[in-house]
Tab-separated table of C-alpha atoms in Angstrom:
chain	number	residue	atom	x	y	z
A	16	MET	CA	130.986	207.811	61.208
A	17	SER	CA	127.456	208.332	62.420
A	18	LEU	CA	126.539	208.604	66.101
A	19	LYS	CA	124.632	205.312	65.857
A	20	GLU	CA	127.784	203.556	64.561
A	21	THR	CA	129.858	205.117	67.339
A	22	ILE	CA	127.445	203.807	69.936
A	23	THR	CA	127.457	200.299	68.430
A	24	ASN	CA	131.310	200.317	68.434
A	25	ASP	CA	131.292	201.391	72.041
A	26	MET	CA	129.032	198.513	72.838
A	27	LYS	CA	131.450	196.121	71.188
A	28	ALA	CA	134.394	197.663	73.125
A	29	ALA	CA	132.389	197.377	76.419
A	30	MET	CA	131.683	193.735	75.631
A	31	LYS	CA	135.330	192.979	75.019
A	32	ALA	CA	136.355	194.837	78.158
A	33	GLY	CA	133.746	193.071	80.299
A	34	ASP	CA	132.260	196.373	81.479
A	35	SER	CA	128.734	195.147	82.316
A	36	GLN	CA	127.525	198.563	83.573
A	37	LYS	CA	128.419	200.424	80.397
A	38	LEU	CA	127.275	197.530	78.228
A	39	GLY	CA	123.832	197.391	79.814
A	40	THR	CA	123.402	201.168	79.382
A	41	ILE	CA	124.502	201.155	75.811
A	42	ARG	CA	122.235	198.167	75.011
A	43	MET	CA	119.334	200.034	76.528
A	44	LEU	CA	120.045	203.020	74.287
A	45	LEU	CA	120.432	200.837	71.224
A	46	ALA	CA	117.154	199.109	71.980
A	47	ALA	CA	115.323	202.504	72.295
A	48	MET	CA	116.875	203.522	68.945
A	49	LYS	CA	115.794	200.278	67.216
A	50	GLN	CA	112.319	200.547	68.743
A	51	ARG	CA	111.851	204.033	67.312
A	52	GLU	CA	113.134	202.945	63.919
A	53	VAL	CA	110.653	199.978	63.856
A	54	ASP	CA	107.712	201.942	65.228
A	55	GLU	CA	108.124	204.890	62.859
A	56	ARG	CA	109.639	202.928	59.919
A	57	ILE	CA	112.524	205.391	59.632
A	58	THR	CA	116.272	205.488	59.817
A	59	LEU	CA	117.440	207.626	62.690
A	60	THR	CA	119.656	210.654	62.014
A	61	ASP	CA	122.292	211.816	64.402
A	62	ALA	CA	119.800	214.518	65.589
A	63	ASP	CA	117.218	211.780	66.356
A	64	VAL	CA	119.790	209.833	68.311
A	65	VAL	CA	120.807	212.937	70.304
A	66	ALA	CA	117.113	213.462	71.134
A	67	LEU	CA	116.855	209.845	72.466
A	68	VAL	CA	119.970	210.315	74.524
A	69	GLU	CA	118.644	213.625	75.925
A	70	LYS	CA	115.388	211.783	76.790
A	71	ALA	CA	117.240	208.904	78.462
A	72	ILE	CA	119.350	211.331	80.590
A	73	LYS	CA	116.249	213.260	81.548
A	74	GLN	CA	114.560	210.041	82.661
A	75	ARG	CA	117.541	209.167	84.823
A	76	LYS	CA	117.635	212.653	86.391
A	77	GLU	CA	113.963	212.324	87.318
A	78	ALA	CA	114.637	208.797	88.715
A	79	ILE	CA	117.571	210.109	90.718
A	80	ALA	CA	115.225	212.752	92.318
A	81	GLN	CA	112.723	210.005	93.220
A	82	PHE	CA	115.351	207.623	94.560
A	83	SER	CA	116.935	210.337	96.677
A	84	ALA	CA	113.608	211.211	98.164
A	85	GLY	CA	113.104	207.477	98.953
A	86	GLY	CA	116.598	207.088	100.440
A	87	ARG	CA	117.698	204.574	97.890
A	88	ASN	CA	121.355	205.694	97.391
A	89	ASP	CA	122.283	202.443	95.693
A	90	LEU	CA	119.846	203.220	92.840
A	91	VAL	CA	120.981	206.869	92.754
A	92	ASP	CA	124.517	205.660	92.188
A	93	LYS	CA	123.372	203.317	89.380
A	94	GLU	CA	121.441	206.027	87.612
A	95	THR	CA	124.338	208.469	87.983
A	96	ALA	CA	126.680	205.996	86.458
A	97	GLU	CA	124.260	205.540	83.506
A	98	ILE	CA	124.187	209.327	82.999
A	99	ALA	CA	127.987	209.259	82.861
A	100	VAL	CA	127.827	206.662	80.102
A	101	LEU	CA	125.284	208.528	78.109
A	102	THR	CA	126.637	212.093	78.338
A	103	PRO	CA	129.576	211.627	75.879
A	104	TYR	CA	126.996	211.050	73.073
A	105	LEU	CA	125.663	214.541	73.385
A	106	PRO	CA	127.222	217.404	71.439
A	107	ALA	CA	129.380	219.901	73.287
A	108	GLN	CA	127.274	222.017	75.545
A	109	MET	CA	127.038	225.752	74.908
A	110	SER	CA	128.148	228.314	77.605
A	111	ASP	CA	125.578	230.428	79.368
A	112	ALA	CA	126.846	233.454	77.460
A	113	GLU	CA	126.215	231.732	74.163
A	114	VAL	CA	122.741	230.613	75.272
A	115	ASP	CA	121.941	234.131	76.402
A	116	ALA	CA	122.975	235.499	73.057
A	117	VAL	CA	120.656	233.160	71.205
A	118	LEU	CA	117.844	233.961	73.562
A	119	ALA	CA	118.304	237.699	73.283
A	120	ALA	CA	118.192	237.507	69.523
A	121	ALA	CA	115.061	235.390	69.599
A	122	VAL	CA	113.302	237.620	72.189
A	123	ALA	CA	114.112	240.656	70.044
A	124	GLU	CA	112.786	238.941	66.954
A	125	VAL	CA	109.480	238.008	68.672
A	126	ALA	CA	109.181	241.423	70.334
A	127	ALA	CA	109.393	243.020	66.853
A	128	THR	CA	106.283	241.146	65.789
A	129	GLY	CA	104.310	242.589	68.751
A	130	VAL	CA	103.469	239.194	70.290
A	131	THR	CA	103.236	239.186	74.105
A	132	GLY	CA	102.427	236.780	76.969
A	133	ASN	CA	102.259	233.059	76.580
A	134	ALA	CA	102.247	233.299	72.815
A	135	ALA	CA	105.586	235.063	72.943
A	136	MET	CA	106.983	232.276	75.102
A	137	GLY	CA	105.951	229.634	72.530
A	138	LYS	CA	107.338	231.716	69.653
A	139	VAL	CA	110.687	232.188	71.308
A	140	MET	CA	110.997	228.611	72.212
A	141	ALA	CA	110.061	227.583	68.671
A	142	ILE	CA	112.975	229.768	67.450
A	143	VAL	CA	115.590	228.622	69.994
A	144	LYS	CA	114.807	224.921	70.211
A	145	PRO	CA	116.369	224.000	66.790
A	146	LYS	CA	119.449	226.116	67.617
A	147	LEU	CA	119.928	224.800	71.164
A	148	ALA	CA	118.626	221.220	71.017
A	149	GLY	CA	121.264	218.911	72.411
A	150	LYS	CA	123.633	221.871	73.202
A	151	ALA	CA	121.791	223.203	76.272
A	152	ASP	CA	119.412	222.015	78.959
A	153	MET	CA	116.041	223.042	77.460
A	154	SER	CA	114.372	223.202	80.875
A	155	ALA	CA	116.917	225.796	81.968
A	156	VAL	CA	116.469	227.594	78.667
A	157	SER	CA	112.743	227.650	79.243
A	158	GLY	CA	113.236	229.241	82.621
A	159	LYS	CA	115.555	231.905	81.146
A	160	VAL	CA	112.958	232.625	78.438
A	161	LYS	CA	110.281	233.117	81.179
A	162	ALA	CA	112.581	235.454	83.064
A	163	LYS	CA	113.332	237.555	80.033
A	164	LEU	CA	109.695	237.785	79.015
A	165	GLY	CA	108.346	238.230	82.520
């Protein structure tokens, strides 16, 4: 069963259970998926759906930071609950050791070509992004790459 079908089934289950919080979050995700399919005239793959879920979680994390700064704890709780609903749709996260191993291999591969500086950063990220997308926090990965190259 595809991830899209799983999300649709979870929406139906939330409807039957009367869980309005989960239902609203899943409907928002399904609307974003449908919007992308209509805009780009494509059928989303599981990788596309994972990218949309990551984007939604990232937006909520940014909103939490803003709401915390503004003292709106009620909205922080709402966004945190939405993240909890969205997180199960992501693939299992890689451990730090696994991420470091992928980064070390990519840095060695780029270093062998003689590329340095910002160009090396871009090349390393281009290598690791397909391997780590959805399995690791890419902003944290970016920080690790900078540290390794710096």
